[in-house]
Structures are given as structure tokens and as C-alpha cells.
Amino acid sequence: MLLSGTLLLALALVSRAANPCCSNPCQNQGVCMTMGYDGYKCDCTRTGYYGENCSSPEFRTWLRVTLKPSPSTVHYILTHFKGVWNIINNIPFLRNAIMGYVLTSRSHLIDSPPTYNSDYGYKSWEAYSNLSYYTRTLPPVGHDCPTPMGVKGKKELPDAKLIVEKFLLRRKFIPDPQGTNIMFAFFAQHFTHQFFKTDTKKGAAFTKGLGHGVDLNHVYGETLDRQHKLRLFKDGKLKHQMIDGEMYPPTVKDTQVEMIYPPHIPEHLKFAVGQDVFGLVPGLMMYATIWLREHNRVCDILKQEHPEWDDERTFQTTRLILIGETIKIVIEDYVQHLSGYHFKLKFDPELLFNQRFQYQNRIAAEFNTLYHWHPLLPDTFQVQDQEYSYQQFLYNNSVILDHGISQMVESFSRQIAGRVAGGRNVPPAVQRVAMASIQQSRQMRYHSMNEYRKRFQLKPFSSFQELTGEKEMAAELESLYGDIDAMELYPGLLVEKPRPGAIFGETMVEMGAPFSLKGLMGNAICSPEYWKPSTFGGDVGFEIVNTASLQKLICHNVKDCPVTSFQVLQPRPAETATINASTSNSALDDVNPTLLLKERSSEL
């Protein structure tokens, strides 16, 4: 009798309907809450919508949505009519008004304070307060849902290796039609390592970063102990060494700072900087060297302006100045280039002072995932007239000393990067990183690409052909996933058809821009309390921040002031060969690049 009752109970549990929230019934950011085992209720509070599923717009919402142009229309307007935009760019009140709208419309798409993490798909104090987690834009798909994407698609996702090989792996290098160069690719990797720091020991849901934003810990170190080991404790400066009259980072031996290098690397080539993985490729160490020089340069300026200041105040104020320089360069050079806009973006925190804006930020796991732009990387790296394979390039700081920072800047400014969207452009050397990105996304139980499109106010794709813009990949994807509403986020971003003449597809831009602008403008230095000359040591320091640019950063810190940009420069006439790559790679011929990249996959 007891056995019969237990069997009946088990059958009842099996027959019970799936969690009704698995079907994502609540639209327009309505929150789904279960009511018993088979009922749900949508909380439509402050969404601008009402009804059972938050699908009926209030009048003001209907009017706003009706009048608001689509993202593709806005993109078209901003990337055409150059003559009109040149006029607008020179009318301060118009430029300020448009830039203010860009900032608020993007930033307000990001939840602040944070809402979810990978272990809490509902609001909780733990999800809000535990900084060791990445936050989440959408809660994870429930463990009790019938399919990995909720209710749509097949019960098992296709093999990650198969997805990479069929749809992501490069057959032939596809250059970026926007003309993005390798200088940009390494800047992106260097810049983001200060806040994308997955804690592989704890899992993909966790970050080792404590700041969750632009704090330059990749220059100064995440911990106070690391910072102190890198500091000179004189005039606010960082430790350094002079080689052939130029400043370079100190060595691991001289600082006792932990860095990741293979054991056979000579001691004099083990440079020590704020981020322990920056010895991986010379492009990262190039930027680390440039920012080291900039820090010490600004210290000299402040010391002249404030001879009464001690080492600590000079150091701390210089760090604030460099944070400001970084944000300005990212908005006015980096994001400007990516956008392709004729409208000139502007870094001006005062544009938000009369807005409802919270000066805090949490890095979202989805932002970390979408930023895996490995198609940017070329097949080989060209420095002057030397071509380096991945095997020759990895962990090879001798490239920096052999060529010099000036030649690296010039060479990387002239080498074109790969197109990110459109599929089939991930270099074979980093295919394991792409596989890891897919596997980690599945561990995080991300929702489908279409759910993220809806979250960022984009129309969901109706078919795989609409996603890819072609038939062959679309048919293959459909056979593997079964339903467009089951298409995974990360592979979807990489196979999405690019906007005309652009590096990215629509989803990458419309998701990435809000995360980026909120993270930049949510920085403490952008707040009314901080954004004033005294924060930066007076008018001289404030001027350094307000006039910063990529070209100025290079000219102030690199010999001969090579012309640079994130847009590929036209090559100069060939120069005489002086260095042979096969003899300047510090005996790295026996290093397996695939294995090394696999080991560092969570950091790339």
C-alpha cells in the first residue's frame, strides 16, 4: 500500500506541468512569479505596460513606441548625411542635447542597482550585495524547464565543438569593412581585463574583480599588496627600468609581483605590471608600457604644480587623472570608431547632472560573454617587415625590445583586424576559447538570443535566415537548434549578419552599448561630487583629462610620436629588413600556442 502511494505521488509530480515561467510569458520586462505549481503572475510595475502578460501599452508608452525610430533607422541616420552632422557637431547645444540623449537612452537600459546572479533568479540581498558574482541582465533559465532555453528548441543543445567548427571557425581571414586595426584589438583586450576577470576556481558566474568598472587595476594591481610592489614610493611614481633611454616595466625579479609566464622565459623578459596575464602577447605589454609611462609623466606634472604634496597624494591623484583619460579615450576614440557615426561623441559628465542617474556599476555576465571578439585577431602579426605566427608571438616580450614601442604602434595601426559578425572568422589558434565561451554560457543557463533582443527593445528574429542573412548557415543552424527561439546568445552574436559595411551585427551593438556607457559614466569621477578641478589636482590635471585622446597618449609617451588611430592607416613604402622573427622569439618555437591559450581562455 505504501509503495503504491509513493508511485502515485511520483507519477503526479512527473505529470505536473513545467514551471509556467519557463515560457517567458511576461513581456516588456514584466517579472514572472509562479503562483502555485502551475500558475503565474506578471508584475508589470513601472514597465509602461499592463495586462496578464504585460503586453498592452499604456497610452504614453504606445505614443513613445510609435514615434520612436527603430535601431536600424537610427543607425542609418547617424552613419549617413555627413554634411549635416558636421554642422551639428559644431553647434554646442545641439551636440550636447544629442549626446545627453544617447547617454540616458542607453544607460537606462541597464538595471541599477543589480537584480540577479547565476544562483538567484529572483531579487535577493545576496544577488545585490555579493560582489564576487557577475550580475545578470536576465535571470538564469530554470533547472526545472523542459529545454535548455525554457520551452523552445530541442532537449539537448548541439555539441559546442561542432558549433565552433561549422559556424565560427575561420576558413579564410575576413577583414573588417570598417577598417578596424590591430591597435584597436589590443586596446580592447587590455582595457577590458580590468573588469572581465572570471574566477575559474569558483566558476563562470564569479569574478575576481572587486571594482566592477574602470579603476585601472590592470595598471595598478587588484590588491593593495600588488600595488605597493609596483610603486616606487617616490614622487607618486611606479617602478620602471630604462632600456636604451626608454621607460619599460620593471621585472618580476625586481618587484616580486606574480605574473604568468612559461618557465623558460628569461628573467629580463618577465615584465611585471598590474594584470598578471599581460605577458601573454606583446600587444598587451605594449599598452601596459604606454600607461606606465603616462602615469609617471603625469606625476612629474603634478609634482611641479604641487611641490608640497607627498608621494601618496601625488600617486592617488594621478590615478584619478588616468581613469579620466581612459574614459575619454574610450568614448571619443574607441566607441566613436566602433559606432561608425558621423555624429561626434562627447565625454562630458555634466550632461547627466540633471538626470536620474546612479553612479555605481556591476559587471554583467552577459557583457563579459558578448565581449569575446576573437575574430578581430589576424592570422599572423606584422611588426615592421617581420611576420610573427602565434607560436612566435605568445609570451615574447623580446618583440617589444627588438622593435620598440614606436614601431609596434605604427605597425599595429596599419594592420587590419577581422570582422566580428557574420560567422566563420575565429582564428584556429583560439578555437578552444570559443568552445569555452559556449560551454560557460551553458553553465550560466543564459536565455536565448531572442530573449535578450526583447530585453534590449529589439524585435526578435523570426527565422534563422533573418538572423544570418543567408540560407546555408541558416538551414544548418535550424537543423541543430530546431527553433529560432532556442538560438544561443554567444554563437548567435557571431553568426548574426553584420550591419552594412560594419564590424558587428545589430544585437552586439544594441546590447553592448548600454553596458559600456553605463559602466563608463557610472564611474565615481563622473559624479557631481568628483567632477571638478580639485579632484584632479587643479586646472592642470583637469585639462589633461578633458583634452585626452589616443593620439595624445601616444605622442606624450612614444618616441617620434607615430600617427595612430583605431582605423587602419595606409601602409608606408617598404622599409629595409633589420630583424628576423625566427631569431628574436626567445626560443618560443617549442611552445604550443593552442595549449597556452586554452589555459588562459577565461581571461581572453
Coordinates of C-alpha atoms in Angstrom, one line a residue:
M1 CA 0.0 0.0 0.0
L2 CA 2.9 2.4 0.9
L3 CA 4.7 1.5 -2.3
S4 CA 1.5 2.2 -4.3
G5 CA 1.1 5.6 -2.7
T6 CA 4.7 6.6 -3.4
L7 CA 4.3 5.6 -7.1
L8 CA 1.2 7.6 -7.4
L9 CA 2.9 10.7 -5.9
A10 CA 5.9 10.2 -8.3
L11 CA 3.5 9.9 -11.3
A12 CA 1.7 13.1 -10.2
L13 CA 5.0 15.0 -10.0
V14 CA 6.1 13.8 -13.4
S15 CA 2.8 14.7 -15.0
R16 CA 2.7 18.2 -13.4
A17 CA 3.2 21.0 -16.0
A18 CA 6.6 22.6 -16.3
N19 CA 7.2 25.8 -14.4
P20 CA 4.9 28.3 -16.3
C21 CA 7.6 31.0 -16.2
C22 CA 9.8 28.7 -18.4
S23 CA 7.9 30.0 -21.4
N24 CA 8.8 33.6 -20.6
P25 CA 5.2 34.8 -20.8
C26 CA 5.8 38.2 -19.3
Q27 CA 6.7 40.7 -21.9
N28 CA 8.4 44.2 -21.8
Q29 CA 10.5 43.4 -18.7
G30 CA 7.5 42.3 -16.7
V31 CA 8.6 40.0 -13.9
C32 CA 7.2 36.4 -13.9
M33 CA 6.3 35.0 -10.5
T34 CA 4.9 31.5 -10.0
M35 CA 1.6 31.1 -8.2
G36 CA 1.4 27.5 -7.0
Y37 CA 2.8 24.8 -9.2
D38 CA 1.0 25.6 -12.5
G39 CA 0.1 29.3 -12.3
Y40 CA 2.0 32.5 -12.7
K41 CA 1.5 36.2 -12.4
C42 CA 3.3 39.0 -14.3
D43 CA 4.4 42.1 -12.3
C44 CA 4.1 45.0 -14.7
T45 CA 5.0 47.7 -12.3
R46 CA 6.7 50.7 -14.0
T47 CA 7.1 48.9 -17.3
G48 CA 4.6 51.1 -19.1
Y49 CA 2.5 48.1 -19.9
Y50 CA -0.4 46.2 -18.3
G51 CA -2.5 43.1 -18.8
E52 CA -1.9 39.5 -17.9
N53 CA 1.4 39.3 -19.7
C54 CA 2.4 43.0 -19.6
S55 CA 1.7 43.2 -23.4
S56 CA -0.8 46.1 -23.5
P57 CA 0.9 49.5 -23.6
E58 CA -0.3 52.5 -21.7
F59 CA -1.1 55.5 -23.9
R60 CA 2.2 57.3 -23.2
T61 CA 4.1 54.1 -23.9
W62 CA 2.1 53.5 -27.1
L63 CA 2.9 57.0 -28.3
R64 CA 6.5 56.8 -27.4
V65 CA 7.0 53.4 -29.1
T66 CA 5.0 54.5 -32.2
L67 CA 7.1 57.7 -32.6
K68 CA 10.5 56.1 -31.7
P69 CA 12.5 55.1 -34.8
S70 CA 13.9 51.6 -35.0
P71 CA 17.6 51.0 -34.0
S72 CA 18.4 50.3 -37.7
T73 CA 16.8 53.6 -38.7
V74 CA 18.8 55.5 -36.0
H75 CA 22.0 53.7 -37.1
Y76 CA 21.4 54.7 -40.7
I77 CA 20.8 58.3 -39.9
L78 CA 23.9 58.5 -37.7
T79 CA 26.1 56.9 -40.3
H80 CA 24.9 58.9 -43.3
F81 CA 24.3 62.6 -44.1
K82 CA 27.9 63.5 -43.1
G83 CA 27.5 67.2 -44.1
V84 CA 24.5 67.6 -41.8
W85 CA 26.4 66.0 -38.9
N86 CA 29.4 68.2 -39.5
I87 CA 27.2 71.2 -38.9
I88 CA 25.5 69.7 -35.8
N89 CA 29.0 68.8 -34.4
N90 CA 29.9 72.4 -34.4
I91 CA 26.7 73.7 -32.7
P92 CA 27.4 73.0 -29.0
F93 CA 23.9 73.0 -27.6
L94 CA 22.7 70.6 -30.4
R95 CA 25.7 68.3 -29.9
N96 CA 25.2 68.3 -26.1
A97 CA 21.5 67.6 -26.4
I98 CA 22.0 64.6 -28.7
M99 CA 24.9 63.2 -26.6
G100 CA 22.8 63.6 -23.5
Y101 CA 20.0 61.6 -25.2
V102 CA 22.5 58.9 -26.3
L103 CA 23.8 58.5 -22.7
T104 CA 20.4 58.4 -21.0
S105 CA 18.6 56.2 -23.6
R106 CA 21.4 53.6 -23.5
S107 CA 22.3 53.7 -19.8
H108 CA 18.7 53.4 -18.6
L109 CA 18.5 50.0 -20.2
I110 CA 20.9 48.7 -17.5
D111 CA 19.4 47.8 -14.2
S112 CA 20.9 49.7 -11.3
P113 CA 21.1 48.5 -8.6
P114 CA 21.7 45.0 -9.9
T115 CA 19.0 42.4 -9.8
Y116 CA 20.1 38.8 -10.4
N117 CA 23.0 36.5 -10.4
S118 CA 23.5 32.9 -11.6
D119 CA 22.3 31.4 -8.3
Y120 CA 19.4 33.8 -7.7
G121 CA 16.9 34.3 -10.5
Y122 CA 14.8 36.5 -8.2
K123 CA 15.7 39.6 -6.3
S124 CA 17.6 39.0 -3.1
W125 CA 20.0 40.7 -0.9
E126 CA 22.7 38.2 -1.8
A127 CA 22.3 39.0 -5.5
Y128 CA 22.6 42.7 -4.8
S129 CA 25.4 42.7 -2.2
N130 CA 27.7 39.8 -3.1
L131 CA 30.4 41.4 -5.4
S132 CA 32.1 38.1 -6.1
Y133 CA 29.3 37.3 -8.6
Y134 CA 28.9 38.8 -12.0
T135 CA 25.4 40.3 -12.1
R136 CA 22.8 39.1 -14.6
T137 CA 20.6 41.0 -17.0
L138 CA 18.2 38.2 -17.3
P139 CA 17.8 35.5 -14.6
P140 CA 19.1 32.0 -15.5
V141 CA 16.8 29.6 -17.2
G142 CA 15.2 27.4 -14.5
H143 CA 16.6 24.0 -13.8
D144 CA 13.0 22.7 -14.0
C145 CA 12.4 23.9 -17.5
P146 CA 11.9 21.2 -20.2
T147 CA 14.6 22.6 -22.6
P148 CA 17.8 24.4 -22.1
M149 CA 16.2 27.6 -23.4
G150 CA 12.9 27.2 -21.5
V151 CA 10.3 25.5 -23.6
K152 CA 11.6 26.1 -27.1
G153 CA 14.1 24.0 -29.1
K154 CA 15.5 20.6 -28.5
K155 CA 16.0 18.9 -25.2
E156 CA 19.8 19.0 -25.7
L157 CA 21.9 21.7 -27.2
P158 CA 24.2 20.8 -30.1
D159 CA 27.8 19.9 -29.4
A160 CA 29.9 23.0 -28.7
K161 CA 32.8 21.7 -30.8
L162 CA 30.5 21.2 -33.7
I163 CA 29.1 24.7 -33.5
V164 CA 32.6 26.2 -33.4
E165 CA 33.8 24.1 -36.4
K166 CA 30.8 24.6 -38.6
F167 CA 29.9 28.2 -37.9
L168 CA 32.6 30.1 -36.1
L169 CA 36.0 28.8 -37.2
R170 CA 37.8 30.9 -39.8
R171 CA 38.2 29.4 -43.3
K172 CA 39.8 32.5 -44.7
F173 CA 40.5 35.8 -43.0
I174 CA 37.6 38.2 -43.4
P175 CA 38.8 41.8 -42.9
D176 CA 36.6 44.3 -41.1
P177 CA 34.9 46.5 -43.6
Q178 CA 35.0 49.4 -41.1
G179 CA 38.8 49.3 -41.3
T180 CA 39.4 48.4 -37.6
N181 CA 43.1 47.8 -36.9
I182 CA 45.1 45.6 -34.5
M183 CA 45.8 48.7 -32.4
F184 CA 42.1 48.6 -31.6
A185 CA 42.1 44.9 -30.9
F186 CA 44.8 45.1 -28.3
F187 CA 43.3 48.2 -26.7
A188 CA 40.0 46.3 -26.3
Q189 CA 41.8 43.3 -24.7
H190 CA 44.0 45.5 -22.5
F191 CA 41.1 47.8 -21.4
T192 CA 38.6 45.1 -20.6
H193 CA 41.0 43.0 -18.5
Q194 CA 40.4 45.4 -15.6
F195 CA 36.8 44.2 -15.2
F196 CA 36.4 40.9 -17.0
K197 CA 38.2 38.7 -14.6
T198 CA 36.4 35.4 -14.3
D199 CA 37.3 33.3 -11.2
T200 CA 37.9 29.9 -12.8
K201 CA 38.3 28.2 -9.5
K202 CA 34.8 29.2 -8.4
G203 CA 33.2 29.0 -11.8
A204 CA 32.0 31.2 -14.7
A205 CA 29.5 33.0 -12.5
F206 CA 32.2 34.6 -10.4
T207 CA 34.6 37.4 -10.9
K208 CA 38.0 38.1 -9.2
G209 CA 37.5 41.8 -9.8
L210 CA 36.3 43.9 -6.9
G211 CA 35.8 47.2 -8.6
H212 CA 33.3 46.2 -11.3
G213 CA 34.3 49.1 -13.6
V214 CA 37.1 51.4 -14.8
D215 CA 39.5 51.6 -11.9
L216 CA 42.7 50.8 -13.7
N217 CA 43.5 47.8 -11.6
H218 CA 45.2 46.3 -14.7
V219 CA 47.7 49.1 -14.4
Y220 CA 48.0 49.4 -10.6
G221 CA 47.1 45.9 -9.4
E222 CA 43.9 44.5 -7.9
T223 CA 45.2 44.3 -4.4
L224 CA 47.0 46.8 -2.2
D225 CA 49.9 44.4 -1.8
R226 CA 50.4 44.2 -5.6
Q227 CA 50.0 47.9 -5.9
H228 CA 52.7 48.5 -3.3
K229 CA 55.1 46.1 -5.0
L230 CA 54.7 48.1 -8.3
R231 CA 55.1 51.5 -6.7
L232 CA 58.4 53.4 -6.4
F233 CA 57.1 55.4 -3.3
K234 CA 58.8 58.5 -4.6
D235 CA 57.0 61.4 -6.3
G236 CA 53.9 59.2 -6.8
K237 CA 55.6 57.1 -9.5
L238 CA 55.5 53.5 -10.4
K239 CA 58.6 51.3 -10.6
H240 CA 60.3 51.1 -14.0
Q241 CA 63.5 50.4 -15.8
M242 CA 65.3 52.3 -18.5
I243 CA 66.4 50.4 -21.6
D244 CA 68.2 52.3 -24.4
G245 CA 66.9 55.6 -23.0
E246 CA 63.2 54.5 -22.9
M247 CA 61.0 53.5 -19.9
Y248 CA 59.7 49.9 -19.6
P249 CA 58.0 48.0 -16.8
P250 CA 60.2 46.5 -14.1
T251 CA 60.9 42.8 -13.9
V252 CA 59.2 40.1 -11.8
K253 CA 62.6 39.6 -10.1
D254 CA 62.8 43.3 -9.1
T255 CA 59.2 43.6 -7.8
Q256 CA 58.3 40.1 -6.6
V257 CA 55.0 40.6 -8.4
E258 CA 53.4 37.3 -9.5
M259 CA 53.0 37.1 -13.3
I260 CA 52.0 34.3 -15.6
Y261 CA 55.0 33.3 -17.8
P262 CA 56.2 29.9 -19.0
P263 CA 59.2 28.7 -17.0
H264 CA 61.7 29.0 -19.9
I265 CA 61.2 32.8 -20.4
P266 CA 64.5 34.7 -19.4
E267 CA 64.3 36.8 -16.2
H268 CA 65.0 40.1 -18.1
L269 CA 61.9 39.5 -20.3
K270 CA 59.5 38.8 -17.4
F271 CA 58.0 42.3 -17.1
A272 CA 55.8 43.0 -14.1
V273 CA 52.6 45.0 -14.4
G274 CA 49.2 45.3 -12.8
Q275 CA 47.5 42.4 -14.6
D276 CA 49.2 39.0 -14.3
V277 CA 48.2 37.8 -17.8
F278 CA 49.6 40.7 -19.7
G279 CA 52.8 38.8 -20.6
L280 CA 50.7 36.7 -22.9
V281 CA 51.2 38.8 -26.0
P282 CA 53.4 41.8 -26.8
G283 CA 50.4 43.9 -27.8
L284 CA 49.1 43.8 -24.2
M285 CA 52.6 44.6 -22.8
M286 CA 52.8 47.5 -25.3
Y287 CA 49.8 49.2 -23.8
A288 CA 50.9 48.4 -20.3
T289 CA 54.2 50.1 -21.0
I290 CA 52.4 53.2 -22.5
W291 CA 50.2 53.6 -19.5
L292 CA 53.2 53.2 -17.1
R293 CA 54.9 56.0 -19.0
E294 CA 51.8 58.1 -18.8
H295 CA 51.4 57.6 -15.1
N296 CA 55.0 58.7 -14.4
R297 CA 54.6 61.6 -16.8
V298 CA 51.5 62.9 -15.1
C299 CA 53.3 62.5 -11.7
D300 CA 56.1 64.9 -13.0
I301 CA 53.4 67.4 -14.0
L302 CA 51.7 67.2 -10.6
K303 CA 54.9 67.4 -8.7
Q304 CA 55.8 70.6 -10.5
E305 CA 52.3 72.0 -9.8
H306 CA 52.2 70.8 -6.2
P307 CA 55.7 70.5 -4.7
E308 CA 54.1 70.4 -1.3
W309 CA 52.3 67.1 -1.9
D310 CA 53.7 63.8 -0.6
D311 CA 54.1 60.7 -2.6
E312 CA 50.7 59.2 -1.6
R313 CA 48.6 62.2 -2.7
T314 CA 50.6 62.5 -6.0
F315 CA 50.0 58.8 -6.7
Q316 CA 46.3 58.8 -5.9
T317 CA 45.5 62.0 -7.8
T318 CA 47.5 60.7 -10.8
R319 CA 45.4 57.5 -10.8
L320 CA 42.2 59.6 -10.9
I321 CA 43.6 61.6 -13.9
L322 CA 44.4 58.4 -15.8
I323 CA 40.9 57.0 -15.1
G324 CA 39.5 60.2 -16.6
E325 CA 41.8 59.9 -19.6
T326 CA 40.8 56.3 -20.1
I327 CA 37.1 57.1 -20.1
K328 CA 37.5 60.0 -22.5
I329 CA 39.6 57.9 -24.9
V330 CA 37.2 55.0 -24.8
I331 CA 34.2 57.2 -25.6
E332 CA 35.7 59.7 -28.0
D333 CA 38.1 57.3 -29.9
Y334 CA 37.2 53.7 -29.2
V335 CA 33.4 53.8 -29.1
Q336 CA 33.4 56.6 -31.8
H337 CA 35.3 54.2 -34.1
L338 CA 33.1 51.2 -33.4
S339 CA 29.9 53.2 -33.9
G340 CA 30.8 54.5 -37.4
Y341 CA 28.7 57.6 -36.6
H342 CA 29.3 60.9 -38.2
F343 CA 27.9 62.4 -35.0
K344 CA 30.9 63.2 -32.8
L345 CA 30.5 61.6 -29.4
K346 CA 31.5 63.6 -26.4
F347 CA 32.7 62.8 -22.9
D348 CA 31.0 65.3 -20.6
P349 CA 29.7 64.1 -17.2
E350 CA 27.8 67.4 -16.7
L351 CA 25.3 66.2 -19.4
L352 CA 23.9 63.8 -16.8
F353 CA 23.9 66.1 -13.8
N354 CA 20.2 66.9 -14.2
Q355 CA 19.2 63.3 -14.9
R356 CA 18.2 60.4 -12.7
F357 CA 21.5 58.6 -12.7
Q358 CA 23.2 56.2 -10.3
Y359 CA 27.0 56.4 -10.0
Q360 CA 27.7 52.8 -9.5
N361 CA 28.2 49.8 -11.7
R362 CA 28.2 46.0 -11.7
I363 CA 29.7 43.9 -14.5
A364 CA 27.1 41.6 -16.1
A365 CA 28.0 38.1 -17.1
E366 CA 26.3 38.7 -20.5
F367 CA 28.6 41.7 -21.1
N368 CA 31.6 39.5 -20.4
T369 CA 30.3 36.9 -22.8
L370 CA 29.5 39.3 -25.7
Y371 CA 32.9 40.9 -25.5
H372 CA 34.7 37.8 -26.7
W373 CA 35.7 39.4 -30.0
H374 CA 38.3 36.9 -31.1
P375 CA 37.5 37.3 -34.8
L376 CA 39.4 40.6 -34.5
L377 CA 42.7 38.7 -34.4
P378 CA 44.6 38.2 -37.6
D379 CA 46.2 35.0 -38.8
T380 CA 49.7 36.4 -38.1
F381 CA 51.1 39.6 -36.5
Q382 CA 53.0 42.1 -38.6
V383 CA 55.6 44.3 -36.9
Q384 CA 57.7 46.4 -39.3
D385 CA 58.6 43.9 -42.0
Q386 CA 58.5 40.9 -39.8
E387 CA 55.6 38.4 -39.6
Y388 CA 55.0 36.6 -36.4
S389 CA 53.0 33.4 -36.0
Y390 CA 51.0 32.9 -32.8
Q391 CA 53.7 30.5 -31.7
Q392 CA 56.4 33.2 -32.1
F393 CA 54.2 35.9 -30.6
L394 CA 53.0 34.4 -27.4
Y395 CA 54.9 35.3 -24.2
N396 CA 57.5 37.0 -26.3
N397 CA 58.4 40.4 -24.8
S398 CA 61.6 40.4 -26.9
V399 CA 59.3 41.7 -29.7
I400 CA 58.9 44.9 -27.7
L401 CA 62.6 45.4 -27.1
D402 CA 63.7 44.4 -30.7
H403 CA 61.3 46.7 -32.4
G404 CA 60.5 49.4 -29.8
I405 CA 57.1 50.7 -28.8
S406 CA 57.1 53.3 -31.6
Q407 CA 57.4 50.7 -34.4
M408 CA 54.8 48.4 -32.7
V409 CA 52.3 51.3 -32.6
E410 CA 52.9 52.2 -36.2
S411 CA 52.7 48.6 -37.4
F412 CA 49.6 47.7 -35.4
S413 CA 47.9 50.9 -36.7
R414 CA 48.4 49.7 -40.2
Q415 CA 47.3 46.0 -39.8
I416 CA 43.6 45.4 -40.4
A417 CA 41.6 43.4 -37.9
G418 CA 39.0 40.8 -38.7
R419 CA 35.2 41.3 -38.9
V420 CA 33.4 40.0 -35.8
A421 CA 29.9 39.3 -37.1
G422 CA 28.9 37.1 -40.0
G423 CA 30.4 33.9 -38.7
R424 CA 33.4 31.8 -39.7
N425 CA 36.1 34.2 -38.7
V426 CA 37.5 32.9 -35.3
P427 CA 41.2 32.1 -35.8
P428 CA 42.1 28.4 -35.4
A429 CA 44.6 29.3 -32.7
V430 CA 41.8 30.4 -30.3
Q431 CA 39.1 28.0 -31.3
R432 CA 39.3 26.4 -27.8
V433 CA 38.5 29.8 -26.3
A434 CA 35.3 30.0 -28.4
M435 CA 34.3 26.5 -27.3
A436 CA 34.9 27.5 -23.7
S437 CA 32.7 30.6 -24.2
I438 CA 29.8 28.4 -25.4
Q439 CA 30.3 25.9 -22.6
Q440 CA 30.4 28.6 -19.9
S441 CA 27.3 30.2 -21.4
R442 CA 25.5 26.9 -20.9
Q443 CA 26.7 26.6 -17.4
M444 CA 25.3 30.0 -16.8
R445 CA 22.0 29.0 -18.3
Y446 CA 21.6 32.0 -20.5
H447 CA 18.3 32.7 -22.2
S448 CA 18.1 32.6 -26.0
M449 CA 19.3 35.3 -28.2
N450 CA 15.8 36.4 -28.9
E451 CA 15.0 36.9 -25.2
Y452 CA 18.0 39.2 -25.0
R453 CA 16.9 41.1 -28.1
K454 CA 13.5 41.6 -26.5
R455 CA 15.2 42.7 -23.2
F456 CA 17.1 45.4 -25.2
Q457 CA 14.0 46.5 -27.1
L458 CA 14.8 44.8 -30.3
K459 CA 12.4 42.8 -32.4
P460 CA 13.1 39.1 -32.1
F461 CA 14.3 37.3 -35.2
S462 CA 11.6 35.3 -36.9
S463 CA 13.9 32.8 -38.6
F464 CA 17.5 31.6 -38.8
Q465 CA 17.6 33.2 -42.3
E466 CA 16.7 36.6 -40.8
L467 CA 19.5 36.1 -38.2
T468 CA 22.3 35.2 -40.7
G469 CA 21.1 36.9 -43.8
E470 CA 21.8 33.8 -45.9
K471 CA 20.4 30.3 -46.5
E472 CA 23.2 27.7 -46.0
M473 CA 24.2 28.5 -42.4
A474 CA 20.5 29.2 -41.6
A475 CA 19.4 25.7 -42.6
E476 CA 22.3 24.1 -40.7
L477 CA 21.5 26.1 -37.6
E478 CA 17.9 25.2 -37.8
S479 CA 18.6 21.5 -38.1
L480 CA 20.7 21.7 -34.9
Y481 CA 18.7 24.1 -32.7
G482 CA 15.2 23.3 -34.0
D483 CA 13.7 26.8 -33.3
I484 CA 15.0 30.3 -33.7
D485 CA 13.8 31.0 -30.1
A486 CA 16.4 28.4 -29.0
M487 CA 19.4 30.1 -30.6
E488 CA 22.2 30.6 -28.1
L489 CA 23.4 34.1 -27.3
Y490 CA 27.2 33.8 -28.0
P491 CA 27.2 31.9 -31.3
G492 CA 24.2 33.9 -32.3
L493 CA 26.1 37.2 -31.9
L494 CA 29.0 35.8 -34.0
V495 CA 26.8 34.5 -36.9
E496 CA 24.4 37.4 -37.0
K497 CA 24.5 39.3 -40.3
P498 CA 26.6 42.4 -40.0
R499 CA 25.1 45.8 -40.5
P500 CA 26.0 47.1 -43.9
G501 CA 29.7 47.9 -44.0
A502 CA 30.0 47.3 -40.3
I503 CA 32.1 45.1 -37.9
F504 CA 29.1 44.0 -35.8
G505 CA 25.5 42.9 -36.2
E506 CA 22.6 44.8 -34.6
T507 CA 22.4 42.8 -31.4
M508 CA 26.0 43.2 -30.5
V509 CA 25.8 47.0 -30.7
E510 CA 22.4 47.4 -29.1
M511 CA 23.3 45.1 -26.2
G512 CA 26.9 46.2 -25.8
A513 CA 26.5 50.0 -25.9
P514 CA 24.2 50.3 -22.8
F515 CA 26.6 48.1 -20.8
S516 CA 29.6 50.2 -21.9
L517 CA 28.1 53.6 -21.5
K518 CA 26.6 52.8 -18.1
G519 CA 29.9 51.4 -16.9
L520 CA 31.8 54.4 -18.1
M521 CA 29.5 57.2 -17.0
G522 CA 28.6 55.4 -13.7
N523 CA 32.2 55.9 -12.6
A524 CA 32.7 57.9 -9.4
I525 CA 34.8 60.5 -11.1
C526 CA 31.8 61.3 -13.3
S527 CA 29.6 62.2 -10.4
P528 CA 28.9 65.9 -9.4
E529 CA 30.9 65.4 -6.2
Y530 CA 34.1 64.3 -8.1
W531 CA 33.8 66.1 -11.5
K532 CA 35.7 69.3 -10.6
P533 CA 39.3 70.6 -11.0
S534 CA 40.3 70.0 -7.3
T535 CA 39.7 66.2 -7.7
F536 CA 42.4 66.1 -10.4
G537 CA 45.0 68.4 -8.7
G538 CA 43.6 71.7 -10.1
D539 CA 43.1 73.1 -13.6
V540 CA 46.3 71.5 -15.0
G541 CA 45.1 67.9 -14.1
F542 CA 41.6 68.7 -15.2
E543 CA 42.9 69.9 -18.5
I544 CA 44.8 66.6 -19.0
V545 CA 41.6 64.7 -18.6
N546 CA 39.5 67.0 -20.8
T547 CA 41.9 67.0 -23.7
A548 CA 42.9 63.4 -23.6
S549 CA 42.9 61.3 -26.9
L550 CA 44.6 58.2 -28.2
Q551 CA 46.9 60.3 -30.3
K552 CA 47.9 62.5 -27.4
L553 CA 48.5 59.4 -25.2
I554 CA 50.9 58.0 -27.9
C555 CA 52.6 61.3 -28.6
H556 CA 53.3 62.0 -24.9
N557 CA 54.8 58.6 -24.3
V558 CA 56.2 57.1 -27.5
K559 CA 59.3 58.2 -29.3
D560 CA 58.8 60.1 -32.6
C561 CA 55.0 60.5 -31.9
P562 CA 53.8 57.9 -34.5
V563 CA 50.5 58.7 -36.1
T564 CA 47.9 56.3 -34.8
S565 CA 44.2 55.7 -34.8
F566 CA 41.8 52.8 -34.3
Q567 CA 41.2 53.0 -38.1
V568 CA 43.7 51.2 -40.2
L569 CA 46.3 53.5 -41.7
Q570 CA 47.6 53.2 -45.3
P571 CA 51.0 51.4 -45.4
R572 CA 54.2 53.3 -46.0
P573 CA 56.8 52.2 -48.6
A574 CA 58.5 49.1 -47.5
E575 CA 61.5 49.5 -45.2
T576 CA 64.7 47.6 -45.1
A577 CA 64.6 44.4 -43.1
T578 CA 66.5 44.5 -39.9
I579 CA 65.1 41.8 -37.6
N580 CA 64.5 38.1 -38.3
A581 CA 61.4 36.8 -36.5
S582 CA 62.9 33.3 -36.3
T583 CA 65.9 34.6 -34.2
S584 CA 64.0 37.1 -32.0
N585 CA 61.4 34.9 -30.4
S586 CA 63.2 33.9 -27.2
A587 CA 63.2 30.3 -28.0
L588 CA 59.4 30.0 -28.2
D589 CA 59.4 27.7 -31.2
D590 CA 58.6 24.8 -28.9
V591 CA 55.7 26.5 -27.2
N592 CA 52.2 25.1 -28.1
P593 CA 50.0 28.3 -28.6
T594 CA 46.8 26.4 -28.5
L595 CA 47.6 24.8 -25.1
L596 CA 48.7 28.2 -23.7
L597 CA 45.5 29.9 -24.9
K598 CA 43.4 27.1 -23.6
E599 CA 44.9 27.6 -20.1
R600 CA 44.1 31.3 -20.2
S601 CA 40.8 31.0 -22.0
S602 CA 38.8 32.6 -19.2
E603 CA 41.0 35.7 -19.3
L604 CA 40.9 36.4 -23.0

